[in-house]
Tab-separated table of C-alpha atoms and ligand atoms in Angstrom:
chain	number	residue	atom	x	y	z
Z	300	MET	CA	-6.509	-96.057	5.791
Z	301	TYR	CA	-6.008	-97.236	2.212
Z	302	LEU	CA	-3.184	-95.710	0.196
Z	303	PRO	CA	-3.774	-94.345	-3.299
Z	304	ASP	CA	-1.451	-96.994	-4.801
Z	305	GLU	CA	-3.469	-99.852	-3.277
Z	306	ILE	CA	-6.740	-98.345	-4.504
Z	307	GLU	CA	-5.409	-97.745	-8.023
Z	308	LYS	CA	-4.030	-101.287	-8.211
Z	309	TYR	CA	-7.368	-102.732	-7.180
Z	310	LEU	CA	-9.317	-100.598	-9.666
Z	311	LEU	CA	-6.976	-101.491	-12.518
Z	312	ALA	CA	-7.454	-105.162	-11.716
Z	313	LEU	CA	-11.219	-104.647	-12.083
Z	314	LEU	CA	-11.099	-102.264	-15.057
Z	315	PRO	CA	-7.750	-102.767	-16.846
Z	316	ALA	CA	-8.545	-100.325	-19.666
Z	317	LEU	CA	-8.987	-97.273	-17.418
Z	318	GLY	CA	-7.122	-94.184	-18.679
Z	319	VAL	CA	-5.364	-91.704	-16.389
Z	320	ASN	CA	-8.310	-89.360	-15.869
Z	321	LYS	CA	-10.882	-92.071	-15.291
Z	322	LEU	CA	-8.557	-93.822	-12.852
Z	323	ARG	CA	-8.048	-90.518	-11.010
Z	324	GLU	CA	-11.794	-89.939	-10.617
Z	325	LEU	CA	-12.595	-93.442	-9.418
Z	326	SER	CA	-9.578	-93.550	-7.068
Z	327	ARG	CA	-10.620	-90.274	-5.481
Z	328	LEU	CA	-14.177	-91.502	-4.915
Z	329	VAL	CA	-13.085	-94.877	-3.541
Z	330	TYR	CA	-10.529	-93.224	-1.231
Z	331	GLU	CA	-13.060	-90.781	0.230
Z	332	ILE	CA	-15.683	-93.496	0.735
Z	333	CYS	CA	-13.188	-95.914	2.332
Z	334	LYS	CA	-12.007	-93.177	4.698
Z	335	ARG	CA	-15.500	-92.048	5.704
Z	336	GLU	CA	-16.959	-95.535	6.087
Z	337	ASN	CA	-13.795	-97.223	7.332
Z	338	ALA	CA	-14.322	-99.752	4.563
Z	339	ALA	CA	-12.006	-101.675	2.259
Z	340	PRO	CA	-11.955	-100.873	-1.495
Z	341	GLN	CA	-13.217	-104.438	-2.099
Z	342	ALA	CA	-16.338	-103.609	-0.083
Z	343	VAL	CA	-16.867	-100.319	-1.917
Z	344	VAL	CA	-16.485	-101.730	-5.444
Z	345	PRO	CA	-17.006	-105.503	-5.178
Z	346	ALA	CA	-15.508	-107.525	-8.015
Z	347	GLN	CA	-18.183	-108.603	-10.485
Z	348	LYS	CA	-18.616	-109.277	-14.177
Z	349	ASN	CA	-19.336	-106.563	-16.746
Z	350	LEU	CA	-18.198	-103.557	-14.713
Z	351	THR	CA	-17.962	-100.327	-16.703
Z	352	PHE	CA	-16.368	-96.993	-15.835
Z	353	GLU	CA	-19.700	-95.152	-16.204
Z	354	GLY	CA	-21.567	-97.642	-14.032
Z	355	VAL	CA	-18.936	-97.674	-11.280
Z	356	LYS	CA	-18.610	-93.876	-11.262
Z	357	LYS	CA	-22.375	-93.414	-10.987
Z	358	GLN	CA	-22.611	-95.873	-8.139
Z	359	LEU	CA	-19.658	-94.253	-6.319
Z	360	LEU	CA	-20.993	-90.706	-6.758
Z	361	ALA	CA	-24.349	-91.792	-5.320
Z	362	ARG	CA	-22.610	-93.308	-2.311
Z	363	ARG	CA	-20.154	-90.413	-1.768
Z	364	TYR	CA	-22.815	-87.680	-2.211
Z	365	PRO	CA	-26.096	-89.223	-1.013
Z	366	VAL	CA	-27.738	-85.839	-0.356
Z	367	ASN	CA	-26.638	-84.016	-3.518
Z	368	PHE	CA	-26.121	-86.731	-6.122
Z	369	LYS	CA	-29.540	-86.428	-7.722
Z	370	THR	CA	-29.786	-82.633	-7.747
Z	371	ALA	CA	-26.266	-81.183	-8.143
Z	372	GLN	CA	-24.833	-80.495	-11.595
Z	373	LYS	CA	-22.203	-83.110	-12.321
Z	374	ASN	CA	-19.432	-80.515	-12.808
Z	375	ARG	CA	-19.782	-79.515	-9.143
Z	376	PHE	CA	-18.281	-82.796	-7.927
Z	377	TYR	CA	-14.550	-82.140	-7.576
Z	378	LEU	CA	-12.454	-85.266	-8.116
Z	379	PRO	CA	-8.765	-84.291	-8.133
Z	380	LYS	CA	-5.798	-86.628	-8.157
Z	381	LEU	CA	-4.950	-88.209	-4.821
Z	382	ASP	CA	-1.637	-86.672	-3.878
Z	383	LEU	CA	-0.725	-87.814	-0.390
Z	384	ASP	CA	2.710	-87.167	1.084
Z	385	PRO	CA	3.239	-88.570	4.617
Z	386	ALA	CA	6.070	-86.038	5.163
Z	387	LEU	CA	3.455	-83.261	5.257
Z	388	ARG	CA	1.563	-84.735	8.231
Z	389	ALA	CA	1.073	-82.145	11.012
Z	390	ASP	CA	3.099	-82.523	14.189
Z	391	LEU	CA	0.507	-82.687	16.975
Z	392	THR	CA	2.880	-83.083	19.924
Z	393	VAL	CA	2.080	-80.493	22.555
Z	394	ARG	CA	4.780	-77.850	22.886
Z	395	PRO	CA	4.985	-74.261	24.088
Z	396	PHE	CA	5.660	-71.509	21.589
Z	397	TYR	CA	9.393	-70.968	21.881
Z	398	PRO	CA	11.099	-70.067	18.567
Z	399	LYS	CA	14.601	-71.383	17.919
Z	400	THR	CA	15.541	-68.285	15.929
Z	401	VAL	CA	14.272	-64.743	16.268
Z	402	TYR	CA	15.038	-62.438	13.333
Z	403	ILE	CA	14.741	-58.737	14.056
Z	404	GLU	CA	14.718	-56.199	11.277
Z	405	LYS	CA	17.415	-53.561	11.940
Z	406	SER	CA	14.994	-50.635	11.798
Z	407	VAL	CA	13.005	-52.037	14.759
Z	408	ALA	CA	15.910	-53.453	16.787
Z	409	ASP	CA	15.214	-50.958	19.588
Z	410	SER	CA	11.441	-51.380	19.564
Z	411	GLU	CA	9.398	-52.370	22.577
Z	412	LEU	CA	8.384	-55.609	20.821
Z	413	SER	CA	12.015	-56.588	20.174
Z	414	ASP	CA	12.795	-56.049	23.851
Z	415	ARG	CA	9.803	-58.120	24.863
Z	416	ALA	CA	10.904	-60.963	22.559
Z	417	ARG	CA	14.445	-60.906	23.994
Z	418	ALA	CA	12.971	-61.191	27.494
Z	419	ALA	CA	10.455	-63.913	26.545
Z	420	PHE	CA	12.858	-66.164	24.567
Z	421	PRO	CA	16.324	-65.719	26.130
Z	422	LYS	CA	17.550	-69.076	24.788
Z	423	ALA	CA	16.615	-68.335	21.162
Z	424	ASN	CA	19.215	-67.464	18.558
Z	425	PHE	CA	18.713	-63.733	17.809
Z	426	LYS	CA	19.742	-62.427	14.393
Z	427	GLU	CA	19.495	-58.986	12.840
Z	428	THR	CA	18.236	-58.804	9.283
Z	429	ASP	CA	17.769	-56.141	6.624
Z	430	GLY	CA	14.244	-57.431	6.056
Z	431	LYS	CA	15.057	-58.540	2.507
Z	432	THR	CA	16.511	-61.935	3.376
Z	433	GLN	CA	14.075	-64.853	3.227
Z	434	VAL	CA	13.473	-66.298	6.702
Z	435	GLY	CA	11.516	-69.319	7.897
Z	436	SER	CA	11.236	-72.979	7.023
Z	437	PRO	CA	10.139	-74.553	3.736
Z	438	ASN	CA	7.715	-76.650	5.813
Z	439	PHE	CA	4.527	-75.074	7.191
Z	440	SER	CA	4.611	-77.438	10.188
Z	441	LYS	CA	7.940	-75.903	11.262
Z	442	ARG	CA	6.728	-72.313	11.144
Z	443	LEU	CA	6.863	-71.903	14.945
Z	444	GLU	CA	10.634	-72.384	14.964
Z	445	THR	CA	11.133	-68.882	13.554
Z	446	LEU	CA	9.871	-65.536	14.804
Z	447	PHE	CA	10.391	-62.508	12.586
Z	448	ILE	CA	9.898	-59.056	14.067
Z	449	HIS	CA	9.616	-56.518	11.289
Z	450	ARG	CA	8.476	-53.053	10.300
Z	451	GLU	CA	5.330	-53.238	8.179
Z	452	LYS	CA	5.596	-50.801	5.298
Z	453	TYR	CA	2.562	-51.297	3.068
Z	454	ASP	CA	-0.261	-53.443	4.394
Z	455	PHE	CA	-1.834	-51.373	7.180
Z	456	LEU	CA	-5.587	-51.099	6.790
Z	457	LYS	CA	-7.948	-52.612	4.224
Z	458	PRO	CA	-11.577	-53.581	3.744
Z	459	CYS	CA	-12.186	-57.256	4.525
Z	460	PRO	CA	-11.689	-59.130	1.243
Z	461	CYS	CA	-14.629	-61.392	2.224
Z	462	SER	CA	-15.029	-63.937	-0.557
Z	463	CYS	CA	-15.426	-63.072	-4.229
Z	464	ALA	CA	-19.172	-62.559	-4.933
Z	465	ALA	CA	-20.173	-63.248	-1.307
Z	466	ALA	CA	-22.323	-60.810	0.696
Z	467	GLY	CA	-19.917	-58.523	2.595
Z	468	CYS	CA	-20.574	-56.904	6.002
Z	469	GLY	CA	-18.444	-53.736	5.724
Z	470	TYR	CA	-15.630	-55.080	7.910
Z	471	ASN	CA	-12.159	-53.493	7.959
Z	472	LEU	CA	-8.891	-55.175	8.826
Z	473	ILE	CA	-5.506	-54.412	10.271
Z	474	ASN	CA	-3.215	-57.413	10.007
Z	475	LEU	CA	-1.207	-57.482	13.193
Z	476	GLY	CA	0.835	-60.567	12.461
Z	477	PHE	CA	0.995	-63.634	10.312
Z	478	GLY	CA	0.964	-67.206	11.598
Z	479	CYS	CA	-0.602	-68.969	14.527
Z	480	ARG	CA	0.445	-71.538	17.078
Z	481	PHE	CA	-2.862	-73.408	17.041
Z	482	GLU	CA	-3.533	-76.174	14.507
Z	483	CYS	CA	-7.137	-75.973	13.357
Z	484	GLU	CA	-7.629	-78.588	10.673
Z	485	TYR	CA	-9.605	-76.200	8.478
Z	486	CYS	CA	-7.247	-73.193	8.859
Z	487	PHE	CA	-6.673	-71.468	5.510
Z	488	LEU	CA	-3.188	-70.359	6.574
Z	489	GLN	CA	-1.948	-73.901	5.885
Z	490	GLN	CA	-2.365	-73.232	2.221
Z	491	TYR	CA	-2.102	-69.431	2.193
Z	492	GLN	CA	1.010	-68.719	4.260
Z	493	ASN	CA	4.104	-68.893	2.074
Z	494	LEU	CA	6.630	-67.609	4.581
Z	495	HIS	CA	6.743	-70.322	7.219
Z	496	ALA	CA	7.514	-68.302	10.311
Z	497	VAL	CA	5.569	-66.171	12.776
Z	498	LEU	CA	5.678	-62.542	11.656
Z	499	LEU	CA	4.921	-59.783	14.106
Z	500	PRO	CA	5.068	-56.083	13.246
Z	501	ALA	CA	6.826	-53.775	15.716
Z	502	ASN	CA	5.173	-50.589	14.397
Z	503	VAL	CA	1.597	-50.952	15.646
Z	504	GLU	CA	1.365	-47.178	16.093
Z	505	GLU	CA	1.641	-46.761	12.305
Z	506	PHE	CA	-1.299	-49.133	11.786
Z	507	LEU	CA	-3.392	-47.151	14.236
Z	508	ALA	CA	-2.371	-43.818	12.677
Z	509	LYS	CA	-3.871	-44.968	9.346
Z	510	ILE	CA	-7.249	-45.409	11.000
Z	511	ASP	CA	-7.508	-41.716	11.854
Z	512	GLY	CA	-7.192	-40.677	8.229
Z	513	ALA	CA	-9.632	-43.244	6.842
Z	514	SER	CA	-13.360	-43.193	6.160
Z	515	PHE	CA	-15.417	-46.275	6.871
Z	516	ASN	CA	-18.671	-47.888	5.920
Z	517	LYS	CA	-20.547	-49.091	9.004
Z	518	GLY	CA	-22.587	-51.677	7.082
Z	519	PRO	CA	-25.545	-52.976	9.094
Z	520	PHE	CA	-23.827	-52.190	12.440
Z	521	ASP	CA	-24.188	-49.146	14.702
Z	522	ARG	CA	-20.556	-48.092	14.134
Z	523	PRO	CA	-17.822	-49.053	11.661
Z	524	ARG	CA	-16.011	-52.216	12.648
Z	525	ILE	CA	-12.269	-52.677	12.438
Z	526	GLY	CA	-10.618	-55.909	13.515
Z	527	SER	CA	-7.443	-57.901	13.518
Z	528	GLY	CA	-7.196	-61.663	13.159
Z	529	GLU	CA	-7.243	-62.368	9.438
Z	530	PHE	CA	-3.795	-63.969	9.204
Z	531	THR	CA	-3.365	-64.880	12.862
Z	532	ASP	CA	-5.442	-65.243	16.010
Z	533	SER	CA	-5.758	-61.714	17.479
Z	534	LEU	CA	-4.670	-62.667	20.992
Z	535	VAL	CA	-2.640	-65.850	20.647
Z	536	PHE	CA	0.673	-63.971	20.952
Z	537	ASP	CA	-0.589	-61.062	23.057
Z	538	ASP	CA	1.447	-62.146	26.095
Z	539	VAL	CA	4.532	-61.369	23.950
Z	540	THR	CA	3.280	-58.501	21.794
Z	541	ARG	CA	0.950	-56.714	24.207
Z	542	TYR	CA	-0.688	-55.069	21.181
Z	543	SER	CA	-3.828	-54.914	23.302
Z	544	GLN	CA	-2.159	-52.285	25.507
Z	545	LYS	CA	-1.946	-49.923	22.539
Z	546	ILE	CA	-5.182	-50.810	20.758
Z	547	VAL	CA	-7.569	-50.479	23.705
Z	548	PRO	CA	-6.597	-46.884	24.701
Z	549	PHE	CA	-6.617	-45.860	21.024
Z	550	PHE	CA	-10.221	-46.978	20.574
Z	551	ARG	CA	-11.300	-45.746	23.996
Z	552	ALA	CA	-10.509	-42.277	22.650
Z	553	ARG	CA	-12.537	-42.929	19.458
Z	554	PRO	CA	-15.996	-44.085	20.560
Z	555	HIS	CA	-17.431	-43.548	17.050
Z	556	LEU	CA	-15.516	-46.675	15.930
Z	557	GLN	CA	-15.362	-50.205	17.285
Z	558	PHE	CA	-12.521	-52.681	17.291
Z	559	GLU	CA	-12.743	-56.471	17.405
Z	560	PHE	CA	-10.162	-58.940	18.694
Z	561	LYS	CA	-10.937	-62.427	17.266
Z	562	THR	CA	-9.537	-65.387	19.149
Z	563	LYS	CA	-9.781	-68.968	20.307
Z	564	SER	CA	-7.228	-68.347	23.040
Z	565	VAL	CA	-7.657	-67.382	26.683
Z	566	ASN	CA	-4.690	-65.013	26.480
Z	567	ILE	CA	-6.585	-62.099	28.042
Z	568	GLY	CA	-3.998	-60.754	30.516
Z	569	GLY	CA	-3.213	-57.736	28.322
Z	570	LEU	CA	-6.891	-56.883	27.897
Z	571	LEU	CA	-7.542	-57.077	31.626
Z	572	GLN	CA	-4.529	-54.846	32.294
Z	573	ALA	CA	-5.698	-52.352	29.664
Z	574	GLY	CA	-9.042	-52.005	31.456
Z	575	GLY	CA	-12.441	-52.431	29.810
Z	576	CYS	CA	-13.699	-50.459	26.849
Z	577	GLU	CA	-17.290	-50.413	25.569
Z	578	ASN	CA	-16.321	-50.061	21.905
Z	579	VAL	CA	-13.826	-52.916	21.969
Z	580	VAL	CA	-15.440	-56.284	21.255
Z	581	VAL	CA	-13.574	-59.458	22.172
Z	582	SER	CA	-14.832	-62.303	20.003
Z	583	TRP	CA	-14.407	-66.018	20.345
Z	584	SER	CA	-14.727	-68.579	17.642
Z	585	VAL	CA	-17.030	-71.295	18.999
Z	586	ASN	CA	-18.123	-74.668	17.738
Z	587	SER	CA	-19.619	-77.991	18.727
Z	588	ALA	CA	-17.524	-79.922	21.275
Z	589	LYS	CA	-16.736	-82.512	18.616
Z	590	ILE	CA	-15.021	-79.859	16.492
Z	591	THR	CA	-13.286	-77.930	19.293
Z	592	ASP	CA	-11.971	-81.196	20.786
Z	593	TYR	CA	-10.898	-83.039	17.637
Z	594	ALA	CA	-10.331	-80.504	14.848
Z	595	GLU	CA	-8.941	-77.435	16.681
Z	596	HIS	CA	-5.693	-78.826	18.069
Z	597	PHE	CA	-4.036	-77.009	20.993
Z	598	THR	CA	-6.950	-74.584	21.437
Z	599	PRO	CA	-8.739	-74.153	24.795
Z	600	GLN	CA	-12.024	-76.005	25.194
Z	601	LEU	CA	-15.334	-74.205	24.796
Z	602	SER	CA	-15.849	-73.883	28.575
Z	603	ALA	CA	-12.447	-72.169	28.951
Z	604	ARG	CA	-13.234	-69.774	26.081
Z	605	LEU	CA	-16.564	-68.874	27.682
Z	606	ALA	CA	-14.955	-68.378	31.100
Z	607	ALA	CA	-12.445	-65.970	29.499
Z	608	ALA	CA	-15.336	-64.182	27.775
Z	609	CYS	CA	-17.089	-63.707	31.123
Z	610	GLN	CA	-13.885	-62.240	32.589
Z	611	VAL	CA	-13.417	-59.658	29.845
Z	612	ALA	CA	-17.131	-58.792	29.964
Z	613	ARG	CA	-16.812	-58.128	33.696
Z	614	ALA	CA	-13.830	-55.884	32.892
Z	615	GLY	CA	-16.055	-53.772	30.604
Z	616	TYR	CA	-15.584	-55.169	27.092
Z	617	ARG	CA	-18.410	-56.308	24.848
Z	618	LEU	CA	-18.402	-59.796	23.369
Z	619	GLY	CA	-18.705	-61.343	19.946
Z	620	PHE	CA	-18.936	-64.976	18.835
Z	621	HIS	CA	-18.312	-66.676	15.533
Z	622	PHE	CA	-19.909	-70.021	14.766
Z	623	ASP	CA	-17.416	-70.484	12.031
Z	624	PRO	CA	-16.951	-72.960	10.529
Z	625	VAL	CA	-20.154	-74.860	11.221
Z	626	VAL	CA	-19.403	-78.459	10.261
Z	627	ILE	CA	-22.296	-80.625	9.110
Z	628	TYR	CA	-22.067	-84.236	10.256
Z	629	ASP	CA	-24.518	-86.858	11.523
Z	630	GLY	CA	-26.038	-85.430	14.704
Z	631	TYR	CA	-24.512	-81.943	14.329
Z	632	GLN	CA	-27.687	-80.088	15.283
Z	633	PRO	CA	-28.019	-81.336	18.898
Z	634	ASP	CA	-24.265	-80.785	19.338
Z	635	TYR	CA	-24.498	-77.162	18.186
Z	636	ALA	CA	-27.650	-76.654	20.257
Z	637	ARG	CA	-25.649	-77.748	23.325
Z	638	THR	CA	-23.010	-75.116	22.533
Z	639	VAL	CA	-25.690	-72.408	22.238
Z	640	GLN	CA	-27.206	-73.573	25.535
Z	641	GLU	CA	-23.810	-73.492	27.278
Z	642	MET	CA	-23.308	-69.955	25.999
Z	643	ALA	CA	-26.771	-68.882	27.127
Z	644	ASP	CA	-26.214	-70.399	30.575
Z	645	THR	CA	-22.786	-68.778	31.004
Z	646	LEU	CA	-22.571	-65.410	29.283
Z	647	PRO	CA	-23.944	-62.011	30.305
Z	648	ASN	CA	-26.600	-61.761	27.601
Z	649	ASP	CA	-26.616	-57.977	27.263
Z	650	LYS	CA	-22.867	-57.867	26.574
Z	651	VAL	CA	-23.037	-59.916	23.385
Z	652	ALA	CA	-22.771	-57.465	20.471
Z	653	TRP	CA	-22.749	-59.845	17.496
Z	654	ILE	CA	-22.643	-63.475	16.447
Z	655	SER	CA	-21.718	-64.639	12.962
Z	656	VAL	CA	-22.501	-67.999	11.416
Z	657	GLY	CA	-20.714	-69.558	8.456
Z	658	THR	CA	-20.553	-73.139	7.250
Z	659	LEU	CA	-17.246	-74.810	6.414
Z	660	ARG	CA	-15.809	-73.717	3.078
Z	661	PHE	CA	-12.373	-74.003	1.550
Z	662	SER	CA	-10.389	-73.637	-1.622
Z	663	ARG	CA	-9.463	-76.674	-3.708
Z	664	GLU	CA	-5.811	-76.203	-2.722
Z	665	LEU	CA	-6.703	-76.155	0.957
Z	666	LYS	CA	-8.571	-79.450	0.650
Z	667	LYS	CA	-5.364	-81.110	-0.569
Z	668	MET	CA	-3.386	-79.572	2.268
Z	669	VAL	CA	-5.891	-80.716	4.917
Z	670	GLU	CA	-5.927	-84.296	3.681
Z	671	ASN	CA	-2.134	-84.341	3.749
Z	672	ARG	CA	-1.627	-82.663	7.112
Z	673	PHE	CA	-4.575	-84.346	8.855
Z	674	PRO	CA	-5.175	-87.661	7.055
Z	675	ASP	CA	-7.477	-88.812	9.878
Z	676	ASN	CA	-9.685	-85.719	9.693
Z	677	THR	CA	-13.450	-86.090	9.610
Z	678	ILE	CA	-14.203	-82.512	8.540
Z	679	LEU	CA	-13.788	-83.400	4.846
Z	680	ASP	CA	-16.220	-86.306	5.059
Z	681	GLY	CA	-19.203	-84.041	4.321
Z	682	GLU	CA	-20.564	-83.382	0.852
Z	683	PHE	CA	-18.625	-80.457	-0.588
Z	684	LEU	CA	-19.412	-79.101	-4.049
Z	685	LEU	CA	-17.690	-76.471	-6.172
Z	686	ASP	CA	-19.609	-73.278	-5.488
Z	687	PHE	CA	-20.392	-69.810	-6.867
Z	688	ASP	CA	-16.985	-68.338	-5.936
Z	689	GLY	CA	-14.784	-71.305	-6.867
Z	690	LYS	CA	-14.647	-72.478	-3.248
Z	691	MET	CA	-16.005	-75.756	-1.994
Z	692	ARG	CA	-19.117	-75.640	0.152
Z	693	TYR	CA	-21.942	-77.873	1.294
Z	694	GLY	CA	-24.850	-77.820	-1.148
Z	695	ASP	CA	-27.317	-74.911	-0.843
Z	696	GLY	CA	-29.962	-77.108	0.786
Z	697	GLN	CA	-27.644	-78.313	3.538
Z	698	ARG	CA	-26.350	-74.795	4.214
Z	699	VAL	CA	-29.819	-73.287	4.379
Z	700	GLU	CA	-30.915	-76.086	6.705
Z	701	ALA	CA	-27.954	-75.354	9.013
Z	702	TYR	CA	-28.735	-71.618	9.049
Z	703	ARG	CA	-32.485	-72.190	9.558
Z	704	PHE	CA	-31.607	-74.258	12.567
Z	705	LEU	CA	-28.854	-72.151	14.136
Z	706	VAL	CA	-29.783	-68.529	13.382
Z	707	PRO	CA	-33.214	-68.568	15.124
Z	708	LEU	CA	-31.715	-70.470	18.054
Z	709	LEU	CA	-29.077	-67.758	18.486
Z	710	ARG	CA	-31.553	-64.902	17.998
Z	711	LYS	CA	-33.764	-66.393	20.691
Z	712	ALA	CA	-30.889	-66.951	23.132
Z	713	PHE	CA	-29.268	-63.552	22.456
Z	714	PRO	CA	-32.065	-61.188	21.388
Z	715	LYS	CA	-29.902	-58.050	21.573
Z	716	ALA	CA	-27.047	-59.438	19.476
Z	717	HIS	CA	-26.719	-58.863	15.725
Z	718	VAL	CA	-26.728	-62.373	14.222
Z	719	TYR	CA	-25.485	-62.542	10.625
Z	720	LEU	CA	-24.079	-64.915	8.008
Z	721	CYS	CA	-20.427	-64.734	7.007
Z	722	MET	CA	-19.034	-65.138	3.447
Z	723	GLU	CA	-22.266	-66.475	2.024
Z	724	ASP	CA	-23.989	-66.347	-1.302
Z	725	PRO	CA	-26.061	-63.094	-1.305
Z	726	GLN	CA	-29.151	-65.069	-2.342
Z	727	ILE	CA	-28.879	-67.214	0.781
Z	728	THR	CA	-27.961	-64.275	3.028
Z	729	ARG	CA	-31.097	-62.364	1.991
Z	730	GLY	CA	-33.295	-64.989	3.597
Z	731	PHE	CA	-31.698	-64.369	6.992
Z	732	LEU	CA	-31.701	-60.565	7.170
Z	733	LEU	CA	-33.680	-59.087	10.027
P	898	SF4	S1	-6.964	-70.123	15.582
P	898	SF4	FE1	-7.430	-69.259	13.588
P	898	SF4	S2	-5.441	-68.658	12.742
P	898	SF4	FE2	-5.056	-70.082	14.424
P	898	SF4	S3	-4.917	-72.116	13.478
P	898	SF4	FE3	-7.029	-71.831	14.157
P	898	SF4	S4	-8.099	-71.000	12.356
P	898	SF4	FE4	-5.889	-70.739	12.009
């Protein structure tokens, strides 16, 4: 991999009069092309007479964005400064989740969750806190060293924020926790989480009590949907929290609603103990093997996720799946088709309630975080453009092509499931409504 300094030095040798902004744009383009093509800067911009900034930039844009260069407006190419700090690289050594310090807010010191944490992590350093003291590490990669058990006071139940100007689906959220022990390269928590610890609320009953007083929009579904898993994986800590033991009976008594656990884990012991429930949907995020194996670090493989899905279906739960994020790379379609086939061959078809599809998207800040934490990633090699909501997405044509390929395949394999697009431009979503 070529470092920004080396690239800048080379470009300044070719074009000594480059100002700061022009150097930034060309360095960014050369860096991304070198990384994707495993090429040297000298091969990307060969030394020759009469080079100009405009000529080099045009040639680099055409090479970096071969699909979109001719059609996309030029202000949609995002060329920020290369800001790489090796200290931010993610630690990918396999380790169990075992926090060094567990902070427990005084008001929940006697809670069931606090007792469970004391039993699960006897060697951790337990500290009581008033809840006002800042806990956690300044480094996101060290977030698993601290567990903070607290009483949630404000953020109980809310409509899914979706994405500004995207087509919503009427989803509602309860945030049972913050932080995750998996390391998905595209995870927005890397950029979003500012308290670098795992936070788990001890007052789940208060979250559930809010649901009884609320009114919901069911959107295009048969019943309103409420889920957890916005700021954490819904089940990744369930062996410690056993939230499932409280959530499942609550919804069993309220069949007019449905609850969704969203996970990549196979941590289903609590669900199996709680017994099945028709209006509880256990959803797995699924992807092509290339993405699950190389971009979703520490997560179970697709086959393990599907085996867990079969187990919970046999116990009486319904299933959901999220093809999210779909990553577009050379040969992605046969890879995703293989995933759909594996699902069709494995899963009880009539138990699949819904499947969402969404292509990879991210904020500008997250892009910087991903390239720092995972400098060898391939997920950023695609052609991302600034989009309608300020996020970066593949161009409309590439997204529509991905949906035209995947949505009919899923509808054919799972005819009873509701297949829908997630966080998409309403104009694109309209073309895929049933
Ligand atoms: S499983 Fe979800 S919450 Fe956990 S790292 Fe992956 S994307 Fe983030």
